[in-house]
Amino acid sequence: MSKQLIILIILLNISLSWSQSLEKPNDEATNAFSGRISRLNRPAKLARIRTDFANIKFLNRKDRIEFWNETYPDSRCVALVEGRTNDYLLIRIPEYETCIKKVHFTTGTYLHLESPDLEQTTKIAKELVEILLKKRLAMNAKKERHQKELDGYVEKVDGINKRYEILRQKLEIEWQKDLSAFEEDKSRSFAEFKNAEARVNEIDTKIETYRVEDHNLKLDRWSLDPALYIRK
């Protein structure tokens, strides 16, 4: 690619960026919008306008609206809001016949609209949004603070669990140690018991071996009557 071609591409990009910045409005009006007439009711002096204007939700019944044809920007007429939905706006045109001649509208005509009442309503809405944003900022900070506290509770619970797990392990070790000591005492007591029992049996055997009888004659109990017992 030649050097001249690169310079030309750079100049074209700069020119395009400059033209886009000129075309972009610095501050778009919140009370001006556009729409296309979808239906007219001449006897009732009503016009239904389809629009994708997001701030249509701030229009209220009886709000004043000025509208004009893009072809005749200096010829304007006044209408009053009768109703609205998300996509449609119903307006009543008091000077209907005069406005048809002045603005030159019919079904399908693309209109520009502007409402001083809408400007005031959106101004109040912006102030309310600013207040709500400040409240949200404060509440979000409070929420984050409580979130940190909740996270801290989880960490504290983990710490308590770990601490009591260590205590439980120590207690279990002491429990096993006490049981082992108790078993040792039991075994020692049983051994001493068996030893004492054996000695008692040994002594009993010796007593029987060395026992001296006090009487040489034994009592013969051959009768139920004790008087008839004899020794032999």
PDB file of C-alpha atoms in Angstrom:
ATOM      1  CA  MET A   1       0.000   0.000   0.000  1.00  0.00           C
ATOM      2  CA  SER A   2       1.416   3.365  -1.032  1.00  0.00           C
ATOM      3  CA  LYS A   3       2.048   6.214   1.364  1.00  0.00           C
ATOM      4  CA  GLN A   4      -0.417   8.500  -0.489  1.00  0.00           C
ATOM      5  CA  LEU A   5      -3.224   5.930  -0.139  1.00  0.00           C
ATOM      6  CA  ILE A   6      -2.641   5.585   3.620  1.00  0.00           C
ATOM      7  CA  ILE A   7      -2.799   9.377   4.049  1.00  0.00           C
ATOM      8  CA  LEU A   8      -6.037   9.486   2.015  1.00  0.00           C
ATOM      9  CA  ILE A   9      -7.669   6.816   4.223  1.00  0.00           C
ATOM     10  CA  ILE A  10      -6.682   8.717   7.373  1.00  0.00           C
ATOM     11  CA  LEU A  11      -8.131  11.969   6.002  1.00  0.00           C
ATOM     12  CA  LEU A  12     -11.395  10.223   5.069  1.00  0.00           C
ATOM     13  CA  ASN A  13     -11.743   8.765   8.602  1.00  0.00           C
ATOM     14  CA  ILE A  14     -11.134  12.188  10.157  1.00  0.00           C
ATOM     15  CA  SER A  15     -13.690  13.788   7.826  1.00  0.00           C
ATOM     16  CA  LEU A  16     -16.293  11.108   8.623  1.00  0.00           C
ATOM     17  CA  SER A  17     -15.797  11.498  12.382  1.00  0.00           C
ATOM     18  CA  TRP A  18     -16.100  15.282  12.102  1.00  0.00           C
ATOM     19  CA  SER A  19     -19.324  15.088  10.081  1.00  0.00           C
ATOM     20  CA  GLN A  20     -20.873  12.629  12.570  1.00  0.00           C
ATOM     21  CA  SER A  21     -19.993  14.896  15.483  1.00  0.00           C
ATOM     22  CA  LEU A  22     -21.661  17.844  13.710  1.00  0.00           C
ATOM     23  CA  GLU A  23     -24.800  15.882  12.953  1.00  0.00           C
ATOM     24  CA  LYS A  24     -25.188  14.611  16.549  1.00  0.00           C
ATOM     25  CA  PRO A  25     -27.291  17.015  18.662  1.00  0.00           C
ATOM     26  CA  ASN A  26     -25.663  18.290  21.820  1.00  0.00           C
ATOM     27  CA  ASP A  27     -28.822  18.165  23.895  1.00  0.00           C
ATOM     28  CA  GLU A  28     -31.874  16.426  22.509  1.00  0.00           C
ATOM     29  CA  ALA A  29     -35.161  17.882  23.742  1.00  0.00           C
ATOM     30  CA  THR A  30     -37.150  15.502  25.924  1.00  0.00           C
ATOM     31  CA  ASN A  31     -40.484  17.096  25.004  1.00  0.00           C
ATOM     32  CA  ALA A  32     -40.162  16.763  21.211  1.00  0.00           C
ATOM     33  CA  PHE A  33     -40.991  13.581  19.345  1.00  0.00           C
ATOM     34  CA  SER A  34     -42.486  12.334  16.088  1.00  0.00           C
ATOM     35  CA  GLY A  35     -45.137   9.912  14.929  1.00  0.00           C
ATOM     36  CA  ARG A  36     -47.303   8.836  12.027  1.00  0.00           C
ATOM     37  CA  ILE A  37     -51.070   9.294  11.844  1.00  0.00           C
ATOM     38  CA  SER A  38     -52.679   5.861  11.759  1.00  0.00           C
ATOM     39  CA  ARG A  39     -56.318   6.906  11.952  1.00  0.00           C
ATOM     40  CA  LEU A  40     -58.451  10.064  11.828  1.00  0.00           C
ATOM     41  CA  ASN A  41     -61.946  10.668  13.198  1.00  0.00           C
ATOM     42  CA  ARG A  42     -63.143  13.887  11.591  1.00  0.00           C
ATOM     43  CA  PRO A  43     -66.512  14.236  13.410  1.00  0.00           C
ATOM     44  CA  ALA A  44     -64.869  13.706  16.827  1.00  0.00           C
ATOM     45  CA  LYS A  45     -61.825  15.795  15.836  1.00  0.00           C
ATOM     46  CA  LEU A  46     -59.549  12.943  16.925  1.00  0.00           C
ATOM     47  CA  ALA A  47     -56.277  11.636  15.546  1.00  0.00           C
ATOM     48  CA  ARG A  48     -54.514   8.441  16.534  1.00  0.00           C
ATOM     49  CA  ILE A  49     -50.749   8.630  16.138  1.00  0.00           C
ATOM     50  CA  ARG A  50     -48.362   5.702  16.233  1.00  0.00           C
ATOM     51  CA  THR A  51     -45.001   6.517  17.819  1.00  0.00           C
ATOM     52  CA  ASP A  52     -42.013   4.753  19.340  1.00  0.00           C
ATOM     53  CA  PHE A  53     -41.314   7.680  21.656  1.00  0.00           C
ATOM     54  CA  ALA A  54     -40.241   6.162  24.990  1.00  0.00           C
ATOM     55  CA  ASN A  55     -41.313   9.170  27.057  1.00  0.00           C
ATOM     56  CA  ILE A  56     -44.908   8.915  25.865  1.00  0.00           C
ATOM     57  CA  LYS A  57     -45.614   7.371  29.269  1.00  0.00           C
ATOM     58  CA  PHE A  58     -45.226  10.838  30.832  1.00  0.00           C
ATOM     59  CA  LEU A  59     -48.043  12.362  28.782  1.00  0.00           C
ATOM     60  CA  ASN A  60     -51.289  12.820  30.704  1.00  0.00           C
ATOM     61  CA  ARG A  61     -54.844  13.509  29.614  1.00  0.00           C
ATOM     62  CA  LYS A  62     -55.481  17.164  28.718  1.00  0.00           C
ATOM     63  CA  ASP A  63     -51.759  17.863  28.179  1.00  0.00           C
ATOM     64  CA  ARG A  64     -51.183  20.447  25.444  1.00  0.00           C
ATOM     65  CA  ILE A  65     -49.351  19.361  22.275  1.00  0.00           C
ATOM     66  CA  GLU A  66     -48.169  21.356  19.287  1.00  0.00           C
ATOM     67  CA  PHE A  67     -47.741  19.449  16.023  1.00  0.00           C
ATOM     68  CA  TRP A  68     -46.532  20.337  12.542  1.00  0.00           C
ATOM     69  CA  ASN A  69     -45.731  18.804   9.207  1.00  0.00           C
ATOM     70  CA  GLU A  70     -42.072  18.312   8.399  1.00  0.00           C
ATOM     71  CA  THR A  71     -42.673  20.033   5.058  1.00  0.00           C
ATOM     72  CA  TYR A  72     -44.200  23.146   6.722  1.00  0.00           C
ATOM     73  CA  PRO A  73     -42.248  23.616   9.975  1.00  0.00           C
ATOM     74  CA  ASP A  74     -43.624  27.113  10.613  1.00  0.00           C
ATOM     75  CA  SER A  75     -47.278  26.072  10.420  1.00  0.00           C
ATOM     76  CA  ARG A  76     -48.237  24.589  13.770  1.00  0.00           C
ATOM     77  CA  CYS A  77     -51.477  23.515  15.411  1.00  0.00           C
ATOM     78  CA  VAL A  78     -52.526  22.741  18.980  1.00  0.00           C
ATOM     79  CA  ALA A  79     -54.024  19.478  20.243  1.00  0.00           C
ATOM     80  CA  LEU A  80     -54.939  17.983  23.596  1.00  0.00           C
ATOM     81  CA  VAL A  81     -54.085  14.459  24.779  1.00  0.00           C
ATOM     82  CA  GLU A  82     -57.152  12.247  25.134  1.00  0.00           C
ATOM     83  CA  GLY A  83     -55.407   8.935  25.826  1.00  0.00           C
ATOM     84  CA  ARG A  84     -52.309   6.869  25.199  1.00  0.00           C
ATOM     85  CA  THR A  85     -50.914   3.349  25.120  1.00  0.00           C
ATOM     86  CA  ASN A  86     -47.341   2.133  24.796  1.00  0.00           C
ATOM     87  CA  ASP A  87     -47.361   2.686  21.027  1.00  0.00           C
ATOM     88  CA  TYR A  88     -50.272   5.017  20.280  1.00  0.00           C
ATOM     89  CA  LEU A  89     -51.264   8.543  21.220  1.00  0.00           C
ATOM     90  CA  LEU A  90     -54.853   9.775  20.872  1.00  0.00           C
ATOM     91  CA  ILE A  91     -55.176  13.551  20.493  1.00  0.00           C
ATOM     92  CA  ARG A  92     -58.139  15.885  20.047  1.00  0.00           C
ATOM     93  CA  ILE A  93     -57.680  18.802  17.655  1.00  0.00           C
ATOM     94  CA  PRO A  94     -60.056  21.646  18.576  1.00  0.00           C
ATOM     95  CA  GLU A  95     -59.542  23.548  15.292  1.00  0.00           C
ATOM     96  CA  TYR A  96     -59.615  20.399  13.190  1.00  0.00           C
ATOM     97  CA  GLU A  97     -60.653  21.889   9.844  1.00  0.00           C
ATOM     98  CA  THR A  98     -58.273  24.813  10.116  1.00  0.00           C
ATOM     99  CA  CYS A  99     -55.376  22.506  11.059  1.00  0.00           C
ATOM    100  CA  ILE A 100     -55.975  20.229   8.061  1.00  0.00           C
ATOM    101  CA  LYS A 101     -55.446  23.213   5.767  1.00  0.00           C
ATOM    102  CA  LYS A 102     -52.646  24.671   7.852  1.00  0.00           C
ATOM    103  CA  VAL A 103     -50.589  21.549   8.601  1.00  0.00           C
ATOM    104  CA  HIS A 104     -51.743  19.487   5.592  1.00  0.00           C
ATOM    105  CA  PHE A 105     -52.168  16.141   7.358  1.00  0.00           C
ATOM    106  CA  THR A 106     -54.056  12.988   6.526  1.00  0.00           C
ATOM    107  CA  THR A 107     -53.852   9.282   7.400  1.00  0.00           C
ATOM    108  CA  GLY A 108     -50.224   8.194   7.083  1.00  0.00           C
ATOM    109  CA  THR A 109     -48.769  11.713   7.484  1.00  0.00           C
ATOM    110  CA  TYR A 110     -45.549  11.873   9.501  1.00  0.00           C
ATOM    111  CA  LEU A 111     -45.803  14.617  12.151  1.00  0.00           C
ATOM    112  CA  HIS A 112     -43.476  16.305  14.572  1.00  0.00           C
ATOM    113  CA  LEU A 113     -44.912  16.979  18.026  1.00  0.00           C
ATOM    114  CA  GLU A 114     -43.878  19.013  21.033  1.00  0.00           C
ATOM    115  CA  SER A 115     -45.441  19.413  24.471  1.00  0.00           C
ATOM    116  CA  PRO A 116     -44.578  22.074  27.076  1.00  0.00           C
ATOM    117  CA  ASP A 117     -46.510  20.016  29.658  1.00  0.00           C
ATOM    118  CA  LEU A 118     -44.363  16.995  28.799  1.00  0.00           C
ATOM    119  CA  GLU A 119     -41.239  19.109  29.312  1.00  0.00           C
ATOM    120  CA  GLN A 120     -42.371  19.995  32.831  1.00  0.00           C
ATOM    121  CA  THR A 121     -43.339  16.401  33.606  1.00  0.00           C
ATOM    122  CA  THR A 122     -40.020  15.001  32.373  1.00  0.00           C
ATOM    123  CA  LYS A 123     -38.187  17.654  34.390  1.00  0.00           C
ATOM    124  CA  ILE A 124     -39.952  16.469  37.543  1.00  0.00           C
ATOM    125  CA  ALA A 125     -39.269  12.855  36.551  1.00  0.00           C
ATOM    126  CA  LYS A 126     -35.547  13.610  36.105  1.00  0.00           C
ATOM    127  CA  GLU A 127     -35.407  15.219  39.540  1.00  0.00           C
ATOM    128  CA  LEU A 128     -37.189  12.194  41.000  1.00  0.00           C
ATOM    129  CA  VAL A 129     -34.751   9.851  39.237  1.00  0.00           C
ATOM    130  CA  GLU A 130     -31.803  11.806  40.669  1.00  0.00           C
ATOM    131  CA  ILE A 131     -33.292  11.423  44.156  1.00  0.00           C
ATOM    132  CA  LEU A 132     -33.916   7.725  43.574  1.00  0.00           C
ATOM    133  CA  LEU A 133     -30.374   7.244  42.262  1.00  0.00           C
ATOM    134  CA  LYS A 134     -28.983   8.827  45.424  1.00  0.00           C
ATOM    135  CA  LYS A 135     -31.240   6.616  47.527  1.00  0.00           C
ATOM    136  CA  ARG A 136     -30.196   3.605  45.487  1.00  0.00           C
ATOM    137  CA  LEU A 137     -26.522   4.487  45.951  1.00  0.00           C
ATOM    138  CA  ALA A 138     -26.997   4.747  49.711  1.00  0.00           C
ATOM    139  CA  MET A 139     -29.105   1.586  49.861  1.00  0.00           C
ATOM    140  CA  ASN A 140     -26.643  -0.301  47.674  1.00  0.00           C
ATOM    141  CA  ALA A 141     -23.807   0.715  50.011  1.00  0.00           C
ATOM    142  CA  LYS A 142     -25.927  -0.521  52.930  1.00  0.00           C
ATOM    143  CA  LYS A 143     -26.612  -3.766  51.071  1.00  0.00           C
ATOM    144  CA  GLU A 144     -22.912  -4.296  50.373  1.00  0.00           C
ATOM    145  CA  ARG A 145     -22.132  -3.615  54.027  1.00  0.00           C
ATOM    146  CA  HIS A 146     -24.661  -6.218  55.132  1.00  0.00           C
ATOM    147  CA  GLN A 147     -23.325  -8.582  52.472  1.00  0.00           C
ATOM    148  CA  LYS A 148     -19.864  -8.244  53.987  1.00  0.00           C
ATOM    149  CA  GLU A 149     -21.359  -8.905  57.420  1.00  0.00           C
ATOM    150  CA  LEU A 150     -23.088 -12.023  56.111  1.00  0.00           C
ATOM    151  CA  ASP A 151     -19.858 -13.194  54.483  1.00  0.00           C
ATOM    152  CA  GLY A 152     -18.133 -12.506  57.794  1.00  0.00           C
ATOM    153  CA  TYR A 153     -20.733 -14.654  59.592  1.00  0.00           C
ATOM    154  CA  VAL A 154     -19.915 -17.537  57.280  1.00  0.00           C
ATOM    155  CA  GLU A 155     -16.219 -17.148  58.053  1.00  0.00           C
ATOM    156  CA  LYS A 156     -16.995 -16.901  61.776  1.00  0.00           C
ATOM    157  CA  VAL A 157     -19.098 -20.063  61.625  1.00  0.00           C
ATOM    158  CA  ASP A 158     -16.246 -21.842  59.859  1.00  0.00           C
ATOM    159  CA  GLY A 159     -13.854 -20.606  62.536  1.00  0.00           C
ATOM    160  CA  ILE A 160     -16.162 -21.789  65.337  1.00  0.00           C
ATOM    161  CA  ASN A 161     -16.596 -25.160  63.644  1.00  0.00           C
ATOM    162  CA  LYS A 162     -12.843 -25.590  63.300  1.00  0.00           C
ATOM    163  CA  ARG A 163     -12.243 -24.541  66.905  1.00  0.00           C
ATOM    164  CA  TYR A 164     -14.863 -26.919  68.279  1.00  0.00           C
ATOM    165  CA  GLU A 165     -13.615 -29.660  65.981  1.00  0.00           C
ATOM    166  CA  ILE A 166     -10.196 -29.301  67.595  1.00  0.00           C
ATOM    167  CA  LEU A 167     -11.816 -29.292  71.039  1.00  0.00           C
ATOM    168  CA  ARG A 168     -13.869 -32.349  70.081  1.00  0.00           C
ATOM    169  CA  GLN A 169     -10.739 -34.169  68.965  1.00  0.00           C
ATOM    170  CA  LYS A 170      -8.983 -33.258  72.205  1.00  0.00           C
ATOM    171  CA  LEU A 171     -12.028 -34.342  74.220  1.00  0.00           C
ATOM    172  CA  GLU A 172     -12.214 -37.624  72.318  1.00  0.00           C
ATOM    173  CA  ILE A 173      -8.503 -38.251  72.965  1.00  0.00           C
ATOM    174  CA  GLU A 174      -9.020 -37.571  76.686  1.00  0.00           C
ATOM    175  CA  TRP A 175     -12.118 -39.788  76.637  1.00  0.00           C
ATOM    176  CA  GLN A 176     -10.200 -42.645  75.053  1.00  0.00           C
ATOM    177  CA  LYS A 177      -7.356 -42.077  77.509  1.00  0.00           C
ATOM    178  CA  ASP A 178      -9.743 -42.236  80.489  1.00  0.00           C
ATOM    179  CA  LEU A 179     -11.386 -45.367  79.087  1.00  0.00           C
ATOM    180  CA  SER A 180      -7.955 -46.965  78.636  1.00  0.00           C
ATOM    181  CA  ALA A 181      -6.997 -46.058  82.216  1.00  0.00           C
ATOM    182  CA  PHE A 182     -10.320 -47.454  83.422  1.00  0.00           C
ATOM    183  CA  GLU A 183      -9.739 -50.702  81.509  1.00  0.00           C
ATOM    184  CA  GLU A 184      -6.234 -50.956  82.989  1.00  0.00           C
ATOM    185  CA  ASP A 185      -7.639 -50.457  86.504  1.00  0.00           C
ATOM    186  CA  LYS A 186     -10.330 -53.030  85.788  1.00  0.00           C
ATOM    187  CA  SER A 187      -7.788 -55.545  84.500  1.00  0.00           C
ATOM    188  CA  ARG A 188      -5.536 -54.949  87.494  1.00  0.00           C
ATOM    189  CA  SER A 189      -8.458 -55.254  89.931  1.00  0.00           C
ATOM    190  CA  PHE A 190      -9.610 -58.459  88.199  1.00  0.00           C
ATOM    191  CA  ALA A 191      -6.091 -59.907  88.391  1.00  0.00           C
ATOM    192  CA  GLU A 192      -5.857 -59.027  92.081  1.00  0.00           C
ATOM    193  CA  PHE A 193      -9.351 -60.464  92.615  1.00  0.00           C
ATOM    194  CA  LYS A 194      -8.391 -63.772  90.968  1.00  0.00           C
ATOM    195  CA  ASN A 195      -5.158 -63.827  92.934  1.00  0.00           C
ATOM    196  CA  ALA A 196      -7.025 -63.245  96.198  1.00  0.00           C
ATOM    197  CA  GLU A 197      -9.590 -65.864  95.224  1.00  0.00           C
ATOM    198  CA  ALA A 198      -6.852 -68.387  94.553  1.00  0.00           C
ATOM    199  CA  ARG A 199      -5.234 -67.625  97.903  1.00  0.00           C
ATOM    200  CA  VAL A 200      -8.580 -68.032  99.653  1.00  0.00           C
ATOM    201  CA  ASN A 201      -9.081 -71.426  97.983  1.00  0.00           C
ATOM    202  CA  GLU A 202      -5.533 -72.389  98.897  1.00  0.00           C
ATOM    203  CA  ILE A 203      -6.114 -71.412 102.514  1.00  0.00           C
ATOM    204  CA  ASP A 204      -9.438 -73.286 102.567  1.00  0.00           C
ATOM    205  CA  THR A 205      -7.661 -76.383 101.305  1.00  0.00           C
ATOM    206  CA  LYS A 206      -5.031 -76.138 104.019  1.00  0.00           C
ATOM    207  CA  ILE A 207      -7.725 -75.581 106.647  1.00  0.00           C
ATOM    208  CA  GLU A 208      -9.476 -78.767 105.564  1.00  0.00           C
ATOM    209  CA  THR A 209      -6.167 -80.596 105.561  1.00  0.00           C
ATOM    210  CA  TYR A 210      -5.232 -79.567 109.072  1.00  0.00           C
ATOM    211  CA  ARG A 211      -8.710 -79.490 110.649  1.00  0.00           C
ATOM    212  CA  VAL A 212      -8.958 -81.466 113.988  1.00  0.00           C
ATOM    213  CA  GLU A 213     -12.340 -82.971 114.830  1.00  0.00           C
ATOM    214  CA  ASP A 214     -13.693 -82.117 118.337  1.00  0.00           C
ATOM    215  CA  HIS A 215     -15.799 -85.263 118.646  1.00  0.00           C
ATOM    216  CA  ASN A 216     -14.741 -88.789 117.830  1.00  0.00           C
ATOM    217  CA  LEU A 217     -18.308 -90.124 117.816  1.00  0.00           C
ATOM    218  CA  LYS A 218     -20.840 -88.994 115.278  1.00  0.00           C
ATOM    219  CA  LEU A 219     -24.443 -88.418 116.045  1.00  0.00           C
ATOM    220  CA  ASP A 220     -26.675 -91.013 114.390  1.00  0.00           C
ATOM    221  CA  ARG A 221     -30.023 -89.446 113.531  1.00  0.00           C
ATOM    222  CA  TRP A 222     -31.957 -92.568 112.715  1.00  0.00           C
ATOM    223  CA  SER A 223     -35.228 -91.536 114.332  1.00  0.00           C
ATOM    224  CA  LEU A 224     -37.513 -88.562 114.049  1.00  0.00           C
ATOM    225  CA  ASP A 225     -37.479 -88.259 117.800  1.00  0.00           C
ATOM    226  CA  PRO A 226     -34.314 -86.500 118.965  1.00  0.00           C
ATOM    227  CA  ALA A 227     -34.468 -88.358 122.227  1.00  0.00           C
ATOM    228  CA  LEU A 228     -33.675 -91.541 120.392  1.00  0.00           C
ATOM    229  CA  TYR A 229     -30.503 -90.126 118.656  1.00  0.00           C
ATOM    230  CA  ILE A 230     -27.374 -92.056 119.545  1.00  0.00           C
ATOM    231  CA  ARG A 231     -23.677 -91.611 119.081  1.00  0.00           C
ATOM    232  CA  LYS A 232     -21.641 -94.346 117.578  1.00  0.00           C
TER     233      LYS A 232
END
